[in-house]
Amino acid sequence: MTLTSYQYTAASANPEPRPTPQRFSQDALARLSRVDRQLFERFGRGPSATPDFALIHLAFEAHAAARPDAIAVRCAGESITYGELDRAARRLAARLASEGVVAGDCVALFVHRSIPMLVGMLAALKLGAAYVPQHADAAPESQLLHIVETARTRVILTLSTLRDVVPVPAGHTSIAIDEFLRDAPQHEPVGRLRLVGPDAVAIGPDTVCFVLFTSGTTGKPNGVRVTHRNLCNILLTDPGRLGMRPGVTVAQILSIAFDMAAWEILGCLANGATLLIRGKNISETAEQADVLIATPSILATLDPQRACRTAVVAVAGEPCPTSLAQRWAAGRTFYNACGPTETTIVNTMQHYEGGRAACLTIGKPTPNNTVYVLDAALAPCAIGETGEMWAGGDCVTAGYVGNDALNRERYVPDPFLGGGRLMFRTRDLGRWTTDGELEHLGRTDDQVKVRGFRVELDAISTVLEAAPGVTRAATLPLNTRDLIAFVTPGGVDTDQALQHVRESLPYYCVPARIVAMDAFPLTTRGKIDKRALLAADVAPTPPARETPLCPDILALSRRELPPPHGWWRRLFASPALSHYHRLFALVVVLNLLLFAHAATTGEWWREHGAALGPLQNAVIANLTVAILIRQQYVINLLFWIATRAPVSWPLPVRRMLGKVYHFGGLHSGCAVAATFWYLILFASAVHLAVRGVSGPSPAHLAVNGAILLLLALLVVMALPAIRSRYHDAFERTHRFGGWAALLLFWVQSLMFLDDEKVAQTLSDYLLFAAPYCCLAAVTASVMLPWLRLRRVRIRIERPSQHAAIARFDHGPRPFAGSSTSISRSPLTEWHAFANIPAPGEPGFRLIISRAGDWTGRFIDDMPEHVWVKGITTAGVANIETLFRRVVYVATGSGIGPVLPHLLAKKVPIRLIWATKNPRGTYGDALVDEILATQPDALIWDTDAHGKPDLLQLAYAMRESFDAEAVICIANRKLTQRVVTGMESRGFAAYGAIWDS
């Protein structure tokens, strides 16, 4: 048998136009005013356009004939040309024909993303059959069996790697596409396929090209029949074409079971573009594509700054936040679109150009389509009135497979177009704006979008009610990612019920949690009170793969926080009176007392001149404390001493010792005091020089002036407002300015020694005089970290564009709670990150998140080597051993300083971690590691659930866990809110500060 024996002739290679009335039926518009009638028709009708082809695969074949050597698809390092893809599809079509597949049949396509997947799609289309796609890895066996039975397939196309998960009922043939392509003859002459058999029917625009199964109200999905006319109308006209053409690359990132995947795949191949099929990393594919089609949830995980090549973006499937649209609309063409599967991918689109004044809507009807906003009696609503949106025109699909009752309910005669046409009930609420665009205002039924997939809540409840022991069930959405289900009676095994849902429905239909209750709350009309259900349970629940939110904690978090204590407690808990500022004030007061002594009984200023020696000693003493208090060994010693206190000591004492990390107050206070004394020293020296009294030489005065200017510059650059705004300048000023000042101090000291004509020898003075011993200690402190400078190899994992995990194998394993400074340019930049040693394993990790230019470049470039220096240094969380139980509150990459303490398990800990898309940002491995050591951790996905009230959660967790302290690792604003809020209510709370 040769391939040329199978040929087909399409009913028409050119479009078969269907006459469209020039005007809507005026009888149907009778209730509207004259102006509203005109606007209802003008707004509700899309432009007229004629697609270039009537059958979608003919558009592909035209490009295969014209440009056979052009790359059609790239996937996992492989590629296939248009000519090769066309020949492969013809060979598989011949095999399908030999199995008895003819036009009008359905062919199951149970695969995952791959080139053979595309061959299967095109092979079915070439025969006039409809492919029925499912992502086999994500669909339960029961759903695949239901689809096979409902669609009445004869053949199941799959992949060799999926044979174990794809069921093959009796009477069906399973073909592994990849094996067939490998084993089939490659060089037989390939002609045009023809339909054989007595049941063959002509292929025309109204032939079904694919059947997509969506959630159904009976608990089983319904198959929507999409025709060639439907598909060509959106993919071969503008704006649905999205600029796809030869030379353009299109990302394929969505599940084949999702109707928008046809937009990516067939839209690309029918317009001659190149399809980029993604692997595990969506962002890598998106960054290489000119055209990107996604749900808003997926788009939110990508970085528009990295997608420099992407020129056109289209989103649909769920409501798009305006902020997301604005980020992506800058510098590229952005479409916000809407439409259920029954209206062929999308039937309205808005070209959103961004800007503050721009209003994000779902746009206007696409070509050859209509949209009507109707009331409950199917009468047209006036412009601006809210009603239910109905869709008409060439987008309306051919109905559901084998569900006549639902067809009659959702597909009804179109009174506006007439001529036997149907319109589809979307169950979406909307209204027209004065600009003729549609605003989407929610749903009229229990149908919601979850992770971009349409889900009918009743369908999930129906499945739950078939679970063992369940009598009633209700399912509710928590957000666009998660569902929660309630069942009665209260003794139901919820784990067993959850497993029943997993075996019956796709993953996106599985509730994040099931709550068993004795009885449901009811409204006055006897219906389930859904608001009361949610109120009786908890606030948003994180995804099932994360961790369930503890009901006890969240029940407490719904309570009002206790009021702060009296004004005096609030005063001492305020940031202005923190221990940092108290230490700063103590240093200032001590120096002022010394100044008062010097000006009175000390007689540092006498009639014949000033005693410059004591002034210099005051400068050196303050400077020594300021620098040594920041030396790594000193810091570690301070923490070690403070944490020696056993937990049997009184809590007030341990709470005070926990404030050891405020030692920066000594650093800042002494630095300011040293500058103050140096100003007095310089003024005194100038005074002596002006009076002509024996004093410092002019050279000495010049050095003094230079030191004073450097010290003043260092103090000014360290002011919090300036340092936070000009951080890089602050770092460089303190590094190079500090070194210069230290060098000048040595010069000044030696010059002072010469000016004073000291009787001791130079060596004795340098060895035994206190000022010079202090200078030597300061110099050694500054030099010591640089003596440990070295360039080391690192291994970097990048779970997302927002974070990287760097692994180090050099040197001894650091202690939990320490930090390491790293650099790519040692003289100009250093950045400290928390070490994450794993117990019993060599080396350590650092978590680096995108928080500025340096971290952004680090994540993008992923260097193989970095510089390290200094000694691993203790951080604020080391105080945990002072307390019996501790609650950690972290946001984003703040999990880095917390994770080593979770792994070390020195004290009982509870964790609250709020971050954007935890698994998507930091990777499954890190999240699983956290949950393995902290099963009770509360991981809050801010993408899915919004920003939590961390103060309220911290209070609730402290109450539930009976913790003695809360340690917060977050940004400055959040840390201050949590620490101040807890301390003003009498609870111990700690957090890193930025003033020192």
Short mmCIF file of N, CA and C in Angstrom, two decimals, residues 353-471:
data_model
loop_
_atom_site.label_atom_id
_atom_site.label_comp_id
_atom_site.label_asym_id
_atom_site.label_seq_id
_atom_site.Cartn_x
_atom_site.Cartn_y
_atom_site.Cartn_z
N GLU A 353 -3.14 50.18 25.05
CA GLU A 353 -1.92 50.94 24.83
C GLU A 353 -1.30 51.47 26.11
N GLY A 354 -1.90 51.19 27.25
CA GLY A 354 -1.33 51.59 28.53
C GLY A 354 -1.53 53.06 28.82
N GLY A 355 -0.82 53.53 29.80
CA GLY A 355 -0.99 54.92 30.24
C GLY A 355 -1.98 55.00 31.37
N ARG A 356 -1.83 56.00 32.21
CA ARG A 356 -2.68 56.11 33.40
C ARG A 356 -4.15 56.28 33.04
N ALA A 357 -4.41 56.97 31.92
CA ALA A 357 -5.81 57.27 31.59
C ALA A 357 -6.47 56.12 30.85
N ALA A 358 -5.68 55.13 30.41
CA ALA A 358 -6.24 54.05 29.61
C ALA A 358 -7.08 53.12 30.48
N CYS A 359 -8.25 52.77 29.98
CA CYS A 359 -9.15 51.86 30.69
C CYS A 359 -9.03 50.46 30.10
N LEU A 360 -8.73 49.49 30.94
CA LEU A 360 -8.59 48.12 30.46
C LEU A 360 -9.97 47.48 30.38
N THR A 361 -10.37 47.06 29.19
CA THR A 361 -11.65 46.38 28.96
C THR A 361 -11.36 45.08 28.21
N ILE A 362 -12.43 44.36 27.85
CA ILE A 362 -12.23 43.17 27.02
C ILE A 362 -12.44 43.51 25.54
N GLY A 363 -12.61 44.80 25.24
CA GLY A 363 -12.55 45.25 23.87
C GLY A 363 -13.84 45.16 23.09
N LYS A 364 -13.68 44.93 21.79
CA LYS A 364 -14.80 44.92 20.85
C LYS A 364 -14.90 43.56 20.17
N PRO A 365 -16.04 43.27 19.54
CA PRO A 365 -16.17 41.99 18.83
C PRO A 365 -15.12 41.85 17.73
N THR A 366 -14.62 40.65 17.56
CA THR A 366 -13.66 40.35 16.50
C THR A 366 -14.40 40.23 15.16
N PRO A 367 -13.69 40.17 14.03
CA PRO A 367 -14.36 40.16 12.72
C PRO A 367 -15.42 39.07 12.58
N ASN A 368 -16.51 39.44 11.91
CA ASN A 368 -17.62 38.54 11.58
C ASN A 368 -18.34 38.00 12.81
N ASN A 369 -18.17 38.68 13.95
CA ASN A 369 -18.80 38.25 15.20
C ASN A 369 -19.64 39.37 15.78
N THR A 370 -20.55 38.98 16.66
CA THR A 370 -21.42 39.96 17.33
C THR A 370 -21.46 39.66 18.82
N VAL A 371 -21.71 40.69 19.58
CA VAL A 371 -21.89 40.54 21.03
C VAL A 371 -23.12 41.35 21.42
N TYR A 372 -23.99 40.72 22.22
CA TYR A 372 -25.21 41.39 22.69
C TYR A 372 -25.20 41.39 24.22
N VAL A 373 -25.57 42.52 24.80
CA VAL A 373 -25.78 42.61 26.25
C VAL A 373 -27.28 42.60 26.47
N LEU A 374 -27.78 41.50 27.07
CA LEU A 374 -29.22 41.28 27.18
C LEU A 374 -29.65 41.13 28.64
N ASP A 375 -30.92 41.38 28.89
CA ASP A 375 -31.45 41.16 30.24
C ASP A 375 -31.94 39.73 30.37
N ALA A 376 -32.58 39.42 31.48
CA ALA A 376 -33.01 38.03 31.73
C ALA A 376 -34.04 37.55 30.74
N ALA A 377 -34.79 38.48 30.10
CA ALA A 377 -35.80 38.11 29.12
C ALA A 377 -35.24 38.14 27.70
N LEU A 378 -33.92 38.21 27.58
CA LEU A 378 -33.23 38.26 26.29
C LEU A 378 -33.54 39.53 25.51
N ALA A 379 -33.96 40.56 26.21
CA ALA A 379 -34.18 41.86 25.56
C ALA A 379 -32.90 42.67 25.68
N PRO A 380 -32.58 43.48 24.66
CA PRO A 380 -31.34 44.24 24.69
C PRO A 380 -31.32 45.29 25.80
N CYS A 381 -30.16 45.41 26.46
CA CYS A 381 -29.97 46.43 27.49
C CYS A 381 -29.52 47.73 26.84
N ALA A 382 -29.91 48.83 27.44
CA ALA A 382 -29.44 50.13 26.96
C ALA A 382 -27.93 50.23 27.16
N ILE A 383 -27.29 51.09 26.38
CA ILE A 383 -25.85 51.27 26.50
C ILE A 383 -25.52 51.75 27.91
N GLY A 384 -24.59 51.05 28.56
CA GLY A 384 -24.20 51.39 29.92
C GLY A 384 -24.87 50.54 30.97
N GLU A 385 -25.98 49.85 30.60
CA GLU A 385 -26.67 48.96 31.54
C GLU A 385 -25.93 47.63 31.62
N THR A 386 -25.95 47.04 32.81
CA THR A 386 -25.33 45.73 33.00
C THR A 386 -26.31 44.63 32.60
N GLY A 387 -25.81 43.69 31.86
CA GLY A 387 -26.62 42.55 31.45
C GLY A 387 -25.73 41.35 31.17
N GLU A 388 -26.33 40.28 30.66
CA GLU A 388 -25.57 39.08 30.32
C GLU A 388 -25.11 39.17 28.88
N MET A 389 -23.86 38.79 28.64
CA MET A 389 -23.30 38.86 27.30
C MET A 389 -23.59 37.58 26.53
N TRP A 390 -24.15 37.76 25.33
CA TRP A 390 -24.41 36.67 24.40
C TRP A 390 -23.53 36.89 23.17
N ALA A 391 -23.07 35.80 22.57
CA ALA A 391 -22.17 35.90 21.43
C ALA A 391 -22.84 35.35 20.18
N GLY A 392 -22.66 36.04 19.06
CA GLY A 392 -23.20 35.58 17.79
C GLY A 392 -22.16 35.67 16.69
N GLY A 393 -22.51 35.20 15.51
CA GLY A 393 -21.61 35.29 14.37
C GLY A 393 -20.82 34.02 14.15
N ASP A 394 -19.70 34.14 13.41
CA ASP A 394 -18.92 32.98 13.01
C ASP A 394 -18.12 32.37 14.14
N CYS A 395 -18.11 33.00 15.30
CA CYS A 395 -17.38 32.41 16.44
C CYS A 395 -18.18 31.31 17.12
N VAL A 396 -19.48 31.27 16.93
CA VAL A 396 -20.34 30.33 17.68
C VAL A 396 -20.07 28.91 17.20
N THR A 397 -19.66 28.06 18.12
CA THR A 397 -19.26 26.70 17.77
C THR A 397 -20.48 25.83 17.50
N ALA A 398 -20.21 24.55 17.17
CA ALA A 398 -21.26 23.64 16.72
C ALA A 398 -21.95 22.92 17.87
N GLY A 399 -21.71 23.34 19.11
CA GLY A 399 -22.43 22.76 20.24
C GLY A 399 -21.64 21.68 20.94
N TYR A 400 -22.29 21.10 21.97
CA TYR A 400 -21.65 20.08 22.78
C TYR A 400 -21.89 18.70 22.18
N VAL A 401 -20.93 17.82 22.43
CA VAL A 401 -21.05 16.45 21.95
C VAL A 401 -22.02 15.68 22.84
N GLY A 402 -23.10 15.17 22.25
CA GLY A 402 -24.00 14.28 22.98
C GLY A 402 -24.70 14.90 24.16
N ASN A 403 -25.00 16.20 24.12
CA ASN A 403 -25.69 16.84 25.25
C ASN A 403 -26.73 17.80 24.69
N ASP A 404 -27.79 17.23 24.14
CA ASP A 404 -28.80 18.06 23.48
C ASP A 404 -29.49 19.02 24.45
N ALA A 405 -29.69 18.58 25.67
CA ALA A 405 -30.37 19.45 26.64
C ALA A 405 -29.55 20.70 26.91
N LEU A 406 -28.26 20.54 27.09
CA LEU A 406 -27.40 21.69 27.33
C LEU A 406 -27.28 22.55 26.08
N ASN A 407 -27.28 21.90 24.90
CA ASN A 407 -27.25 22.67 23.65
C ASN A 407 -28.46 23.60 23.53
N ARG A 408 -29.62 23.08 23.90
CA ARG A 408 -30.84 23.89 23.81
C ARG A 408 -30.81 25.05 24.80
N GLU A 409 -30.13 24.85 25.92
CA GLU A 409 -30.06 25.89 26.94
C GLU A 409 -29.07 26.99 26.58
N ARG A 410 -27.94 26.61 26.01
CA ARG A 410 -26.87 27.58 25.80
C ARG A 410 -26.80 28.11 24.37
N TYR A 411 -27.24 27.34 23.39
CA TYR A 411 -27.23 27.77 21.98
C TYR A 411 -28.68 28.01 21.55
N VAL A 412 -29.05 29.25 21.34
CA VAL A 412 -30.44 29.57 21.00
C VAL A 412 -30.47 30.40 19.71
N PRO A 413 -31.61 30.41 19.01
CA PRO A 413 -31.71 31.21 17.77
C PRO A 413 -31.36 32.67 18.02
N ASP A 414 -30.60 33.22 17.09
CA ASP A 414 -30.14 34.60 17.20
C ASP A 414 -31.21 35.53 16.62
N PRO A 415 -31.93 36.29 17.46
CA PRO A 415 -33.01 37.14 16.94
C PRO A 415 -32.49 38.40 16.22
N PHE A 416 -31.22 38.67 16.38
CA PHE A 416 -30.67 39.89 15.79
C PHE A 416 -30.13 39.64 14.37
N LEU A 417 -29.50 38.48 14.16
CA LEU A 417 -29.00 38.14 12.83
C LEU A 417 -30.02 37.32 12.05
N GLY A 418 -30.77 36.48 12.75
CA GLY A 418 -31.78 35.66 12.08
C GLY A 418 -31.13 34.67 11.13
N GLY A 419 -31.89 34.23 10.13
CA GLY A 419 -31.37 33.32 9.12
C GLY A 419 -30.94 31.98 9.66
N GLY A 420 -31.50 31.53 10.75
CA GLY A 420 -31.14 30.23 11.31
C GLY A 420 -29.87 30.24 12.12
N ARG A 421 -29.28 31.39 12.28
CA ARG A 421 -28.05 31.46 13.07
C ARG A 421 -28.36 31.31 14.56
N LEU A 422 -27.33 30.90 15.30
CA LEU A 422 -27.47 30.72 16.75
C LEU A 422 -26.59 31.73 17.48
N MET A 423 -27.00 32.03 18.69
CA MET A 423 -26.14 32.83 19.57
C MET A 423 -25.89 32.00 20.82
N PHE A 424 -24.76 32.29 21.49
CA PHE A 424 -24.35 31.48 22.64
C PHE A 424 -24.44 32.30 23.92
N ARG A 425 -24.95 31.68 24.94
CA ARG A 425 -25.07 32.31 26.26
C ARG A 425 -23.76 32.12 27.03
N THR A 426 -23.02 33.20 27.24
CA THR A 426 -21.72 33.09 27.90
C THR A 426 -21.83 33.01 29.42
N ARG A 427 -22.93 33.50 29.97
CA ARG A 427 -23.11 33.64 31.43
C ARG A 427 -22.13 34.63 32.03
N ASP A 428 -21.51 35.46 31.21
CA ASP A 428 -20.67 36.56 31.69
C ASP A 428 -21.51 37.83 31.76
N LEU A 429 -21.32 38.58 32.81
CA LEU A 429 -21.98 39.88 32.93
C LEU A 429 -21.09 40.97 32.33
N GLY A 430 -21.72 41.94 31.68
CA GLY A 430 -20.93 43.02 31.10
C GLY A 430 -21.80 44.21 30.76
N ARG A 431 -21.14 45.24 30.27
CA ARG A 431 -21.86 46.42 29.80
C ARG A 431 -20.97 47.16 28.81
N TRP A 432 -21.62 47.96 27.96
CA TRP A 432 -20.89 48.75 26.98
C TRP A 432 -20.42 50.06 27.60
N THR A 433 -19.18 50.44 27.29
CA THR A 433 -18.71 51.77 27.66
C THR A 433 -19.16 52.76 26.58
N THR A 434 -19.01 54.01 26.85
CA THR A 434 -19.40 55.03 25.85
C THR A 434 -18.50 54.99 24.63
N ASP A 435 -17.34 54.32 24.74
CA ASP A 435 -16.43 54.19 23.60
C ASP A 435 -16.70 52.93 22.79
N GLY A 436 -17.74 52.19 23.16
CA GLY A 436 -18.07 50.99 22.40
C GLY A 436 -17.22 49.79 22.75
N GLU A 437 -16.70 49.74 23.99
CA GLU A 437 -15.94 48.58 24.43
C GLU A 437 -16.69 47.93 25.59
N LEU A 438 -16.37 46.66 25.80
CA LEU A 438 -17.09 45.88 26.81
C LEU A 438 -16.31 45.81 28.11
N GLU A 439 -17.01 46.03 29.20
CA GLU A 439 -16.46 45.81 30.52
C GLU A 439 -16.98 44.47 31.04
N HIS A 440 -16.07 43.61 31.49
CA HIS A 440 -16.46 42.33 32.05
C HIS A 440 -16.72 42.50 33.54
N LEU A 441 -17.90 42.07 33.98
CA LEU A 441 -18.32 42.34 35.37
C LEU A 441 -18.61 41.08 36.17
N GLY A 442 -18.03 39.93 35.75
CA GLY A 442 -18.21 38.73 36.54
C GLY A 442 -19.10 37.70 35.87
N ARG A 443 -19.56 36.73 36.67
CA ARG A 443 -20.33 35.60 36.15
C ARG A 443 -21.75 35.61 36.73
N THR A 444 -22.66 34.96 36.00
CA THR A 444 -24.03 34.81 36.49
C THR A 444 -24.26 33.46 37.14
N ASP A 445 -23.30 32.56 37.03
CA ASP A 445 -23.51 31.20 37.53
C ASP A 445 -22.33 30.77 38.40
N ASP A 446 -22.22 29.48 38.63
CA ASP A 446 -21.16 28.96 39.46
C ASP A 446 -19.91 28.60 38.66
N GLN A 447 -19.83 29.10 37.47
CA GLN A 447 -18.68 28.80 36.63
C GLN A 447 -17.59 29.84 36.87
N VAL A 448 -16.38 29.39 37.12
CA VAL A 448 -15.28 30.31 37.42
C VAL A 448 -14.06 29.88 36.61
N LYS A 449 -13.07 30.77 36.58
CA LYS A 449 -11.79 30.46 35.96
C LYS A 449 -10.79 30.14 37.06
N VAL A 450 -10.14 28.98 36.94
CA VAL A 450 -9.12 28.57 37.89
C VAL A 450 -7.86 28.27 37.10
N ARG A 451 -6.81 29.06 37.36
CA ARG A 451 -5.53 28.89 36.67
C ARG A 451 -5.72 28.92 35.15
N GLY A 452 -6.68 29.73 34.70
CA GLY A 452 -6.92 29.89 33.28
C GLY A 452 -7.92 28.90 32.71
N PHE A 453 -8.28 27.86 33.45
CA PHE A 453 -9.24 26.86 32.99
C PHE A 453 -10.63 27.19 33.53
N ARG A 454 -11.63 26.95 32.72
CA ARG A 454 -12.99 27.19 33.15
C ARG A 454 -13.48 26.00 33.96
N VAL A 455 -14.01 26.29 35.11
CA VAL A 455 -14.44 25.24 36.03
C VAL A 455 -15.85 25.55 36.50
N GLU A 456 -16.72 24.55 36.45
CA GLU A 456 -18.06 24.70 37.01
C GLU A 456 -18.05 24.09 38.41
N LEU A 457 -18.34 24.93 39.37
CA LEU A 457 -18.24 24.51 40.76
C LEU A 457 -19.21 23.38 41.07
N ASP A 458 -20.38 23.41 40.43
CA ASP A 458 -21.34 22.32 40.66
C ASP A 458 -20.79 20.98 40.22
N ALA A 459 -19.94 21.00 39.19
CA ALA A 459 -19.36 19.74 38.71
C ALA A 459 -18.48 19.11 39.77
N ILE A 460 -17.70 19.94 40.44
CA ILE A 460 -16.83 19.42 41.50
C ILE A 460 -17.67 18.94 42.68
N SER A 461 -18.71 19.69 43.01
CA SER A 461 -19.58 19.29 44.12
C SER A 461 -20.26 17.96 43.81
N THR A 462 -20.66 17.76 42.55
CA THR A 462 -21.30 16.51 42.16
C THR A 462 -20.35 15.34 42.35
N VAL A 463 -19.09 15.52 41.96
CA VAL A 463 -18.10 14.47 42.15
C VAL A 463 -17.88 14.19 43.63
N LEU A 464 -17.81 15.25 44.43
CA LEU A 464 -17.61 15.08 45.86
C LEU A 464 -18.76 14.31 46.51
N GLU A 465 -19.96 14.57 46.05
CA GLU A 465 -21.12 13.90 46.64
C GLU A 465 -21.14 12.41 46.33
N ALA A 466 -20.28 11.98 45.39
CA ALA A 466 -20.15 10.55 45.10
C ALA A 466 -19.03 9.91 45.91
N ALA A 467 -18.31 10.72 46.69
CA ALA A 467 -17.23 10.20 47.52
C ALA A 467 -17.81 9.47 48.73
N PRO A 468 -17.09 8.50 49.28
CA PRO A 468 -17.61 7.73 50.42
C PRO A 468 -17.99 8.62 51.60
N GLY A 469 -19.22 8.44 52.09
CA GLY A 469 -19.67 9.13 53.28
C GLY A 469 -20.20 10.53 53.09
N VAL A 470 -20.04 11.12 51.88
CA VAL A 470 -20.46 12.50 51.66
C VAL A 470 -21.94 12.54 51.28
N THR A 471 -22.71 13.39 51.94
CA THR A 471 -24.13 13.55 51.60
C THR A 471 -24.39 14.82 50.80
#
